[in-house]
Amino acid sequence: MLHGVWRLFRLTSPWPRLFLGLVARIVGARARVIGTPLRRDVVFVSNHQSWVDILVIAGTTGSAFVAKSDLRSVPLVGWLCTLNHTIFVSREDRLGIAAQIDQLRAALAQAWPVTLFPEGTTGDGTTLLPFKASLFEVLDTPPTGVMVQPIRIDYGDAMSDLAWLGDEPGQVNATRVLRRSGSFPTILHFCEPFDPATFDGRKAIAAEARRRIETR
């Protein structure tokens, strides 16, 4: 109801961020922030290990997301993802990239932070996978004033319990994570932001973001 009141007056509602942050704590995440996250006019670029990433980043920043389409169909998790304007992308749908770019630009025009997971899939937390430069198309001639801020998420010893790898069905992974007992530290390293307009195209922007995450 309160979320509806904010939307009625076309204000940025704090309730999805607060709710997703609460769900992150219920799952067991205890977020610790290193660095200073930008609040608007920013594209966050993060490593990706679990659907829990979305909860902790959203709870910290209120960001909208670009996430793999598999998440949409996972019970509960898919619904949680939609609360912060998640743009679901398919790795196979190359023809849909233009529409995805339009959605990203619309989100940035609303002054929402937007988070990309440019590995295109979840990893094991020990190796940073190659970045898919196509997701950075929105920053090839970036909107005026928009910065890029890389994030590295670290779940420490809990990583093996949270990772969504291989062909594990989303519902199985969600059930496994939700059944895990106890809490776990979650460190979000917010790297120094940079101006994408000073780099020569999306491949160079992707390479710089990856370099900053890799060196944290």
Coordinates of C-alpha atoms in Angstrom, one line a residue, residues 34-35 151-152 189-192 211-216:
I34 CA 33.4 -0.8 1.4
G35 CA 33.6 2.4 -0.7
I151 CA 31.2 -3.7 -7.7
R152 CA 32.9 -6.8 -6.4
H189 CA 33.4 -3.4 -2.7
F190 CA 32.3 -0.3 -4.5
C191 CA 35.2 0.7 -6.7
E192 CA 36.1 4.2 -7.7
R211 CA 40.1 -4.6 -14.5
R212 CA 38.8 -2.6 -11.5
I213 CA 36.8 -5.5 -10.2
E214 CA 39.6 -8.0 -10.7
T215 CA 42.1 -5.9 -8.8
R216 CA 39.9 -5.4 -5.7

